[in-house]
XYZ file of C-alpha atoms in Angstrom:
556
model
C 150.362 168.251 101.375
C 147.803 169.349 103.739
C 145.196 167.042 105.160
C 142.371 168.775 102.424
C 144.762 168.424 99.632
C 141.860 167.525 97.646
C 138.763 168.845 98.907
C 138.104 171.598 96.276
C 138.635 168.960 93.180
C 135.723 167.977 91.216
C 134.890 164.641 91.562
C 135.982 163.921 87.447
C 138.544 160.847 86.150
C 141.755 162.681 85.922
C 141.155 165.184 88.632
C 140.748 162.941 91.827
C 143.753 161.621 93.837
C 144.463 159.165 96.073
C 147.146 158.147 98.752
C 149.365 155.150 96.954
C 151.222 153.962 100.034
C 147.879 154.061 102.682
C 147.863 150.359 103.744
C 145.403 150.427 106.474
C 141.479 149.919 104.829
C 139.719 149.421 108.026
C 136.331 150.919 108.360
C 137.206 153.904 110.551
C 135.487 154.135 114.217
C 133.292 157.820 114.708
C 133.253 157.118 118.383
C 135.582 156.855 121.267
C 135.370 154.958 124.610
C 136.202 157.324 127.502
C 135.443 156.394 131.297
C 132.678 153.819 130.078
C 131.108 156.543 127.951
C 130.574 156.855 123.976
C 132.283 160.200 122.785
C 132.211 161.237 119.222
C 135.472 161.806 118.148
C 137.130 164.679 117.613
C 138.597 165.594 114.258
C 141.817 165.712 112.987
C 143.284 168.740 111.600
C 142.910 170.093 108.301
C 139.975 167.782 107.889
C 137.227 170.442 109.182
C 134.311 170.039 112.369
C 132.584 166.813 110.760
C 133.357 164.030 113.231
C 132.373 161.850 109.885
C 134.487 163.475 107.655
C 137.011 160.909 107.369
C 134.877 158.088 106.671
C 133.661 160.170 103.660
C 136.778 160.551 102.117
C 137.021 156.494 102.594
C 133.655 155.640 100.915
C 134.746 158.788 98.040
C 137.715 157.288 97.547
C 136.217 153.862 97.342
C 133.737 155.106 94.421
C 137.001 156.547 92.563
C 138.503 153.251 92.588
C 135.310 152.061 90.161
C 135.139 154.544 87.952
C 138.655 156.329 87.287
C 140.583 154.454 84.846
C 144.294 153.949 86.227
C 145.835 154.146 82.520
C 144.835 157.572 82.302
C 146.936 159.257 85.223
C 149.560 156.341 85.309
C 149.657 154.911 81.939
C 149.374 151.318 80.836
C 150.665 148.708 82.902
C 151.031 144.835 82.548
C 147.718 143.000 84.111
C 150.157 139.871 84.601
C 151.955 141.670 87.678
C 148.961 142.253 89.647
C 148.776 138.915 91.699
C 144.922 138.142 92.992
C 144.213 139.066 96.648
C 143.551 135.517 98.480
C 142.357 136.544 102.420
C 143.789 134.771 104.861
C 140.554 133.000 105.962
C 140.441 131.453 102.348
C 144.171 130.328 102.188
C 144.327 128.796 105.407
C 140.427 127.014 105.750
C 140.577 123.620 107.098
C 144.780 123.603 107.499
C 145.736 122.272 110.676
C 148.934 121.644 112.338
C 148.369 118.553 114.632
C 151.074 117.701 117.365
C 151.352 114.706 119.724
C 152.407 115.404 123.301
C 151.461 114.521 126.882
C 151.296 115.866 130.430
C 152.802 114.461 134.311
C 149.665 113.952 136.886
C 151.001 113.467 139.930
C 149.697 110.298 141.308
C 148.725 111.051 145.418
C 148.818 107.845 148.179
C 150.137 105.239 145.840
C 153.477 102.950 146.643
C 152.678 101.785 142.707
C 153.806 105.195 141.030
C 154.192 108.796 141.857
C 153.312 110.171 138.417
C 151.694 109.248 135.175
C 151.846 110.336 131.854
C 148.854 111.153 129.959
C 148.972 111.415 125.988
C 147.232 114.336 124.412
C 146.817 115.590 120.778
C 147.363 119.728 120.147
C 145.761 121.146 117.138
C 146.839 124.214 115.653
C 143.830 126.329 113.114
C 145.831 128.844 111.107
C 142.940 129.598 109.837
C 142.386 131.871 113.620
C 145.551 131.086 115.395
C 143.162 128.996 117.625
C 144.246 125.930 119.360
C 142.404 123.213 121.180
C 143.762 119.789 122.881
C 142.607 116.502 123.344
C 142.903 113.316 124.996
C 142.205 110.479 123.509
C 139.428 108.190 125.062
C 141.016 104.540 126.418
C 138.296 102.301 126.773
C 137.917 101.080 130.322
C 140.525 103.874 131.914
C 138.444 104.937 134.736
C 139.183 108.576 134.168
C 137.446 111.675 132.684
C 138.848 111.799 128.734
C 137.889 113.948 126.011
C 138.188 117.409 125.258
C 140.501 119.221 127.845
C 140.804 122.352 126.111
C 138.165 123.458 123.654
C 138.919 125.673 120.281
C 140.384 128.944 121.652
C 143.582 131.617 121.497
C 145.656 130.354 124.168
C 147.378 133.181 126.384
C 151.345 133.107 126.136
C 152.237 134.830 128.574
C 150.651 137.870 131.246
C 151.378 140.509 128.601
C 148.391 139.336 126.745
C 150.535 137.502 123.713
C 149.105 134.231 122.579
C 150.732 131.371 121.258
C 151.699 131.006 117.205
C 152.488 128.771 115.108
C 156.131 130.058 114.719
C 156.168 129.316 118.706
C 155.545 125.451 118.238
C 158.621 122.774 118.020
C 159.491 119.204 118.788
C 160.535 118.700 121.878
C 159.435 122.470 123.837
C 156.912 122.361 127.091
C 153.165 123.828 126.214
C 152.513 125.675 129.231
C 148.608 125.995 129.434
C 146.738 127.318 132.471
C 149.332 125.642 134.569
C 149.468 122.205 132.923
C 153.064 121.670 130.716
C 152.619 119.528 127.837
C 155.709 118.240 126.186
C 155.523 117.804 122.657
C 156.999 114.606 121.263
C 156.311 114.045 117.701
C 154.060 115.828 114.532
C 152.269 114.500 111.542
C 153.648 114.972 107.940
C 151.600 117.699 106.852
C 152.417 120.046 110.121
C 156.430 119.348 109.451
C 156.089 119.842 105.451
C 154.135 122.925 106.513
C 156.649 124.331 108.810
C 159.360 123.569 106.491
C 158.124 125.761 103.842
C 158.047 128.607 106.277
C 161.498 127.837 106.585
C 161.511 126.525 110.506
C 163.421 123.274 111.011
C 161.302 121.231 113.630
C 163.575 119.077 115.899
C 163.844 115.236 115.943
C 160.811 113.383 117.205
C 160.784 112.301 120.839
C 159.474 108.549 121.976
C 156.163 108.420 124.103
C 156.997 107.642 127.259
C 155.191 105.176 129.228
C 151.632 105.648 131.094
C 152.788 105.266 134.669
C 156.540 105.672 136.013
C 157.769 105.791 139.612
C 161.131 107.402 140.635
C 161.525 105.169 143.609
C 158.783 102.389 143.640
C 158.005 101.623 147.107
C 158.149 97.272 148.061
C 154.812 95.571 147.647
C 154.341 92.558 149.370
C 151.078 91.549 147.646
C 150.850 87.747 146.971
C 150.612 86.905 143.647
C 147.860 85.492 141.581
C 147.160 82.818 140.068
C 145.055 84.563 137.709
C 144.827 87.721 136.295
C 141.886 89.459 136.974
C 142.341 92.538 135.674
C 143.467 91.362 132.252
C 140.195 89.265 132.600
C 138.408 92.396 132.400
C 140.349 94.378 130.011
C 140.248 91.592 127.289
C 136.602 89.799 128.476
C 134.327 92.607 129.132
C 130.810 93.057 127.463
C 131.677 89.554 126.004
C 128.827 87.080 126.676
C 127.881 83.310 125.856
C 124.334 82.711 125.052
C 122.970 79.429 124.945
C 119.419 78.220 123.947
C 117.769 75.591 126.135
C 114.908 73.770 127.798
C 114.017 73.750 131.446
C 112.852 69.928 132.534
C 110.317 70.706 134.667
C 108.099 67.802 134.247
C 108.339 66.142 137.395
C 107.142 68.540 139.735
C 103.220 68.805 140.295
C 102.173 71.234 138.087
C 105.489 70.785 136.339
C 106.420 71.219 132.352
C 109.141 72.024 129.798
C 109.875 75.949 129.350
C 112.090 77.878 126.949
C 115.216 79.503 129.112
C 118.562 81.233 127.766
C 121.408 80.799 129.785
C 124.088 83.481 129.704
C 127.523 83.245 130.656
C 129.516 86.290 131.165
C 133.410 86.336 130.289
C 134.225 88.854 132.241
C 133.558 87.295 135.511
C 132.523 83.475 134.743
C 128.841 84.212 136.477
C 125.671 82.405 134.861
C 122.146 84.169 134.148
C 119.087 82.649 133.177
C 116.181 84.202 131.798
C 112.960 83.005 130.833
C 111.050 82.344 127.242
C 107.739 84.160 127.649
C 104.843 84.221 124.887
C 102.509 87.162 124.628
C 99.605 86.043 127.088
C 101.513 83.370 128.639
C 99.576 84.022 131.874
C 103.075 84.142 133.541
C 104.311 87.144 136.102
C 106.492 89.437 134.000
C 109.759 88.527 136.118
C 111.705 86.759 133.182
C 114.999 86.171 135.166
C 114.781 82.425 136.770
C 118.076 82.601 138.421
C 119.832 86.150 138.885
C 123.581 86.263 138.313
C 126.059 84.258 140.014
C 128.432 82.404 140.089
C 127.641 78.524 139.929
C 129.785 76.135 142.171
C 130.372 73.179 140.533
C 132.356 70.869 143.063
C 131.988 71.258 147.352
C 135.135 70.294 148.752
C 134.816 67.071 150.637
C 134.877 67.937 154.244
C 132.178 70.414 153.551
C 129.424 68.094 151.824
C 126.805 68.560 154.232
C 126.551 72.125 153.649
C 123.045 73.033 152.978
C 123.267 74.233 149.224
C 119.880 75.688 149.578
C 120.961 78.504 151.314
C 123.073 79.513 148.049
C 125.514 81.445 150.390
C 128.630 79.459 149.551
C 132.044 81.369 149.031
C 135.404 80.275 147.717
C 136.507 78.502 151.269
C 133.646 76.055 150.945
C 133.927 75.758 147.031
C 136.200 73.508 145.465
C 135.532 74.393 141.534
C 133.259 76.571 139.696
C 130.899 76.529 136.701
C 133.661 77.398 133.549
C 132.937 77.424 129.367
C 133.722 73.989 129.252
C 130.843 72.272 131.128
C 128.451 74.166 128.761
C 128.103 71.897 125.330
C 125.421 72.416 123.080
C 123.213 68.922 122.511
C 123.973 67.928 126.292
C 122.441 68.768 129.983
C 123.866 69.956 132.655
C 122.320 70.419 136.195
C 122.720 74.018 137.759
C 121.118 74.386 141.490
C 119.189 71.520 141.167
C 117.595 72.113 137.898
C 117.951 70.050 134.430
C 118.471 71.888 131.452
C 118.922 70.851 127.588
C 121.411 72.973 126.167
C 119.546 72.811 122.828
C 121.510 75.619 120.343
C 123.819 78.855 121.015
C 124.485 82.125 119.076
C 127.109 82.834 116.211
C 129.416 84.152 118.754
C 129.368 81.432 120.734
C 130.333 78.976 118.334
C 133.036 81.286 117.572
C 134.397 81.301 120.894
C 134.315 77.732 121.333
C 136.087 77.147 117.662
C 138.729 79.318 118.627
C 139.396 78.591 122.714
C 137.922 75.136 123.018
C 138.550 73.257 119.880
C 137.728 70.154 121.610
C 134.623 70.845 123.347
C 132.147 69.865 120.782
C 129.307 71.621 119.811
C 126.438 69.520 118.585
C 122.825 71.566 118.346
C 120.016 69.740 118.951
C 116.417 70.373 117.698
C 113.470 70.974 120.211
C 112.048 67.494 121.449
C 108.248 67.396 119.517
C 106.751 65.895 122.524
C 107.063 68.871 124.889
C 104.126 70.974 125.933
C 106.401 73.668 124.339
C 105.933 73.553 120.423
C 102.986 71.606 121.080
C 100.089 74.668 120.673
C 97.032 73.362 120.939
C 94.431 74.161 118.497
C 91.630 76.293 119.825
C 88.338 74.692 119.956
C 85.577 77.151 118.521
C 82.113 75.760 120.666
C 78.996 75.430 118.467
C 77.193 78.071 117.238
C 73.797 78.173 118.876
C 71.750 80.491 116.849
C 71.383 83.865 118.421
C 72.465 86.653 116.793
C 74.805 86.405 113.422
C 77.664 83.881 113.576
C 80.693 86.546 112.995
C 79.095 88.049 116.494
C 78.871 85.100 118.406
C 82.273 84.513 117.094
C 83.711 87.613 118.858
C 82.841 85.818 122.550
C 85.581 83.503 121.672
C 88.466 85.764 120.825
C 88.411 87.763 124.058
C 86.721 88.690 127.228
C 85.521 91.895 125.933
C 84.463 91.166 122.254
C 84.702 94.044 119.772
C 82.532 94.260 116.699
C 83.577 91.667 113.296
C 85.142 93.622 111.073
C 83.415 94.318 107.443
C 84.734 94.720 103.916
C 84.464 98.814 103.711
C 85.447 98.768 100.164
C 82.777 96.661 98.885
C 80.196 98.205 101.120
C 81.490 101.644 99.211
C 81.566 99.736 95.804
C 78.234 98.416 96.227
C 75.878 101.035 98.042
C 72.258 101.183 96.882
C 73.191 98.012 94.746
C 70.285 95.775 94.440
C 69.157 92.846 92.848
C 65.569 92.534 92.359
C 63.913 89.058 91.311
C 59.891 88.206 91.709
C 59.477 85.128 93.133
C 55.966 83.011 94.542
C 55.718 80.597 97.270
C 55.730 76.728 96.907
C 53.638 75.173 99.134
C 51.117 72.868 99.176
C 48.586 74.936 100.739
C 45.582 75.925 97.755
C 45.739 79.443 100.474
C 49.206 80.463 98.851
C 48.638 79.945 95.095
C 48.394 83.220 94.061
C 50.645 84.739 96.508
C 53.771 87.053 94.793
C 56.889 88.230 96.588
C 59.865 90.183 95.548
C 63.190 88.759 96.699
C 66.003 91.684 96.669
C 69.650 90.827 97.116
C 71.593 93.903 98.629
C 75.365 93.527 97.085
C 76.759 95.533 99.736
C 76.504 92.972 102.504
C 75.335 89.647 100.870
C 71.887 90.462 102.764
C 68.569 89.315 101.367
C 65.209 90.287 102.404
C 61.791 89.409 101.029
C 58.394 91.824 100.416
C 55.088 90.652 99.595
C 52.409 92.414 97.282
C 49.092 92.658 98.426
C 46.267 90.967 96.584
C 42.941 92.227 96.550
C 40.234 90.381 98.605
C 42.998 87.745 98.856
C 42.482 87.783 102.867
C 46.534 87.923 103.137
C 47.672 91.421 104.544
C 51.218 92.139 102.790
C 54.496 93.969 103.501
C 57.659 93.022 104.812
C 57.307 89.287 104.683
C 61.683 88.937 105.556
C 64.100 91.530 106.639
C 67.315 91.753 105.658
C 69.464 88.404 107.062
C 71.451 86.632 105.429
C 70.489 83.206 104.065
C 71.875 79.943 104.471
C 71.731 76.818 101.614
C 69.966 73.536 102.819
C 72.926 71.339 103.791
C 75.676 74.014 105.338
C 76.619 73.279 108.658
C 76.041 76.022 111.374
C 79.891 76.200 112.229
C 80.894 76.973 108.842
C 77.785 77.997 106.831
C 77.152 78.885 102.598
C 75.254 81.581 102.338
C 73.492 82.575 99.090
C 74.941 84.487 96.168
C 73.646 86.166 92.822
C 74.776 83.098 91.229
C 72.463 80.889 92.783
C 69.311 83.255 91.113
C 68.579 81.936 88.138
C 65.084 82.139 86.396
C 62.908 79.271 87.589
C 65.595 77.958 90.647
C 64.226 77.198 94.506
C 65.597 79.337 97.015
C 64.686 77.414 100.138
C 64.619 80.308 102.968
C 64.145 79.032 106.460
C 61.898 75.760 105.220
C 59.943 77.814 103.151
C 60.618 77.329 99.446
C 60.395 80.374 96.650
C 60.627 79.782 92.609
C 61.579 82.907 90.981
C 59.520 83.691 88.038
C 61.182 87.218 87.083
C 64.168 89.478 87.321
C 64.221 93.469 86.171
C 66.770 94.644 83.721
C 69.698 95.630 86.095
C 70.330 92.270 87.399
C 71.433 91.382 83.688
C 73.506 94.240 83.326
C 75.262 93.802 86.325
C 75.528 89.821 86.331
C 77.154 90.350 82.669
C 79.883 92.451 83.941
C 80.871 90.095 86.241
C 80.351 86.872 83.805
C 83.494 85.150 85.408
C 81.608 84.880 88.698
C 77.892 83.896 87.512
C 77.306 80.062 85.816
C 76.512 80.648 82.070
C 73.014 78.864 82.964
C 72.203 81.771 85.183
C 72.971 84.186 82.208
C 71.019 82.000 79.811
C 67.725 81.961 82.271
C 67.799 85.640 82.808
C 68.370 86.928 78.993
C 65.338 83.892 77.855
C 63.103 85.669 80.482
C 63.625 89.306 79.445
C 63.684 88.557 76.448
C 67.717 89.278 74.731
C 68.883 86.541 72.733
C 71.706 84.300 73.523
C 73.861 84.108 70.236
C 75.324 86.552 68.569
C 73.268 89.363 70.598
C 70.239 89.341 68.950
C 66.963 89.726 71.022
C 64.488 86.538 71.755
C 60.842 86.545 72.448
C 59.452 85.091 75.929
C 59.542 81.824 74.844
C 63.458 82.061 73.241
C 62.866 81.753 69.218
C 64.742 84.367 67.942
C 62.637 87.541 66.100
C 66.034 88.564 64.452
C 67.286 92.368 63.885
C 64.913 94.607 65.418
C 63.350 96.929 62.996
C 63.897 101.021 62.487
């Protein structure tokens, strides 16, 4: 057939043909790359001048494949034979071959070892034929760990091959940008894996140790006593933390402060830091003694060293501070200064329990007669009149005194809520007898202020008589006053305001409808007064007349 076999067929089912062994369905390229530039590129023969030609025949042929029915040129054929299409991308997500190896560093100006093997893991995608390796991170190694290789196609060889999974096995060398790895042993799921592919993995290899030497060169270093390096490797980060009291007292100025005394594992030094309180007055340098470590014993030639110096090292030192000479309940003396080992953390008394069964821990509770729980009450001085006691109260909280703060939701609640009551003066004066006030009481801030009328040719000019204060009873102390409330207005009752002495006479309407909404606040005598006065009867709701009787149902 020629290369436009089909190119004068109608588009129809039955008439439209198709290439049965074509295995290649990439999306064909209309360009070519030549010296850096884009050239179209040129057809093939029999196809015609269209440089796009081709990729119409793919996209016809992919129409044909949706419409044309294959039983009609081929026949039936059983659906169960066809096996579903499963990319590789989907079969192989999240499978991973893993393998164990390591790698020889060469260990420079050391008569320990001359090389030193360094365990790595190899992973294996097969979802990409990528490959990344890792070291695992050793606590406390001293060298750069991690990630050595990141997730990439690692180059086989200078041909530009890359490694596969067929190329892995037990026991091979992983050469990788100049670094061999030797691979030692697999998990199960890489060796079930490459058993189904029908590769035979050889026989896992032990891990070899982290440092070897060929030919160990003599060291003539005097052994320890002590080994300092396990020390570190087992004690590091590992602290005890006790909870005591600094004995202060017999200095000048001296007294009893809160201190925690630390005591690191790792190299047997002491730290102690200080207890401050917010506003302590103290300079914000909380350590009292930086970290040391404590001599506990001068040797005997050498006790006229000055210890004040603190510049003692092991020749003059006989012993040193260790766990043992810290017991919870007891002092101890460190540079001079008495301490009360009072309590310790959790992990302290773990330690203890576990390495120093017979040191005995015994907590102690805070002596009550040191300056330190002892917080003295502050003494509020005397209120002295000016201004409202909540401001004057201010002065005594700090040096720069902000305003009291106020009850915004019952200012909001309340706003333009006022109690109105008449009221005349009591005095004993014939000048004030027919004198008549009106007392409101603003619910929004307890305030109460005071108008008079003005009486014709009485000779008194009125107006504001009060402004708004609050008021006092007779008998409350200035420090802690009791000020008037609406329960305290009842019909006929003496408000005394600043040794001047009102009756109220009369109340409007409102201050009955509001004082019997809040009847569990308000005496039942108050309620009794007011509904007497303006005239609403007491039992069951029936209105009175100004002097109480009861006139019954109130006519239509």
């Amino acid at each position: 057939m020629s290369g436009n076999w089909n190119s004068g067929l109608p588009f129809l089912p039955g008439y439209a043909f198709y290439d049965v062994t074509k295995s290649a369905f990439h999306r064909p390229q209309t360009l070519d790359y030549k010296n850096g530039y884009a050239l179209p590129r040129r057809p093939t023969a029999g196809i015609g001048q269209d440089p796009l030609f081709s990729e119409q025949l793919i996209l016809q042929e992919i129409s044909k494949l949706s419409s044309e029915t294959p039983a009609i040129t081929y026949g039936s054929f059983d659906q169960n034979v066809v096996e579903d299409f499963i990319p590789a991308h989907v079969a192989l997500d999240k499978k991973v071959l893993r393998y164990y190896a390591y790698f020889q560093e060469n260990i420079l100006f050391s008569p320990e070892e001359e090389w030193r093997a360094r365990p790595v893991v190899i992973y294996y995608y097969l979802e990409d034929d990528s490959m990344c390796i890792i070291e695992p991170v050793v606590e406390n190694s001293g060298m750069p760990q991690g990630k050595r290789i990141k997730r990439q196609r690692l180059p086989k060889n200078a041909r530009g091959e890359h490694y596969q999974w067929k190329d892995l096995n037990i026991g091979m060398d992983l050469e990788v940008y100049g670094v061999k790895y030797h691979i030692t042993q697999c998990d199960v799921f890489t060796k079930e894996f490459m058993e189904s592919e029908g590769i035979v993995l050889n026989d896992p290899e032990p891990m070899p140790c982290v440092s070897r030497g060929k030919n160990p060169r003599p060291s003539y270093t005097t052994p320890s006593e002590f080994d300092n390096k396990q020390q570190f490797l087992t004690m590091d980060r590992k602290v005890l933390r006790f909870f005591a009291l600094w004995d202060d007292a017999d200095s000048l100025f001296g007294e009893t402060r809160p201190v925690t005394i630390q005591y690191y594992l790792v190299d047997d030094t002491v730290e102690i830091r200080e207890i401050h309180k917010p506003n302590s007055g103290r300079d914000p340098f909380p350590i009292l003694m930086r970290r040391q470590k404590l001599p506990k014993k001068i040797k005997p030639e050498l006790e006229t060293f000055p210890r004040c110096v603190l510049e003692v090292t092991t020749a003059e030192v006989d012993e040193y501070h260790s766990p043992k000479d810290f017991q919870a309940g007891q002092r101890i003396t460190l540079l001079g200064r008495h301490f009360l080992l009072c309590d310790c953390d959790d992990f302290t008394k773990e330690y203890y329990q576990k390495n120093h069964p017979d040191v005995k821990m015994d907590p102690s509770e805070v002596p009550k007669n040191t300056d330190l729980l002892q917080e003295k009450k502050k003494e509020v001085p005397p209120y002295n009149g000016f201004g409202s006691l909540e401001d004057s109260l201010q002065n005594c909280y700090s040096l720069i005194p902000e305003p009291p703060k106020k009850n915004v939701l019952k200012m909001l609640e309340n706003d333009h809520k006022v109690l109105r009551y008449s009221a005349r003066l009591d005095s004993q004066n014939p000048g004030d007898e027919g004198r008549r006030f009106i007392l409101s009481y603003f619910l929004s801030n307890d305030m109460i202020s005071i108008y008079e009328k003005p009486g014709r040719n009485s000779g008194i000019i009125g107006g504001q008589f009060l402004e708004k204060t609050r008021i006092p009873k007779p008998g409350s102390t200035l420090d802690n006053p009791e000020f008037y409330s609406p329960a305290d207005f009842a019909i006929g009752a003496t408000v005394e305001v600043f040794s001047r002495r009102f009756v109220l006479t009369d109340a409007d309407h409102y201050v009955l409808t509001y004082l019997e909404s809040n009847t569990s606040q308000i005496p039942c005598q108050t309620l009794d007064s007011l509904r007497q006065k303006l005239g609403v009867g007491t039992t069951n709701n029936q209105p009175a007349d100004q002097n109480g009787d009861d006139v019954g149902e109130p006519s239509s």
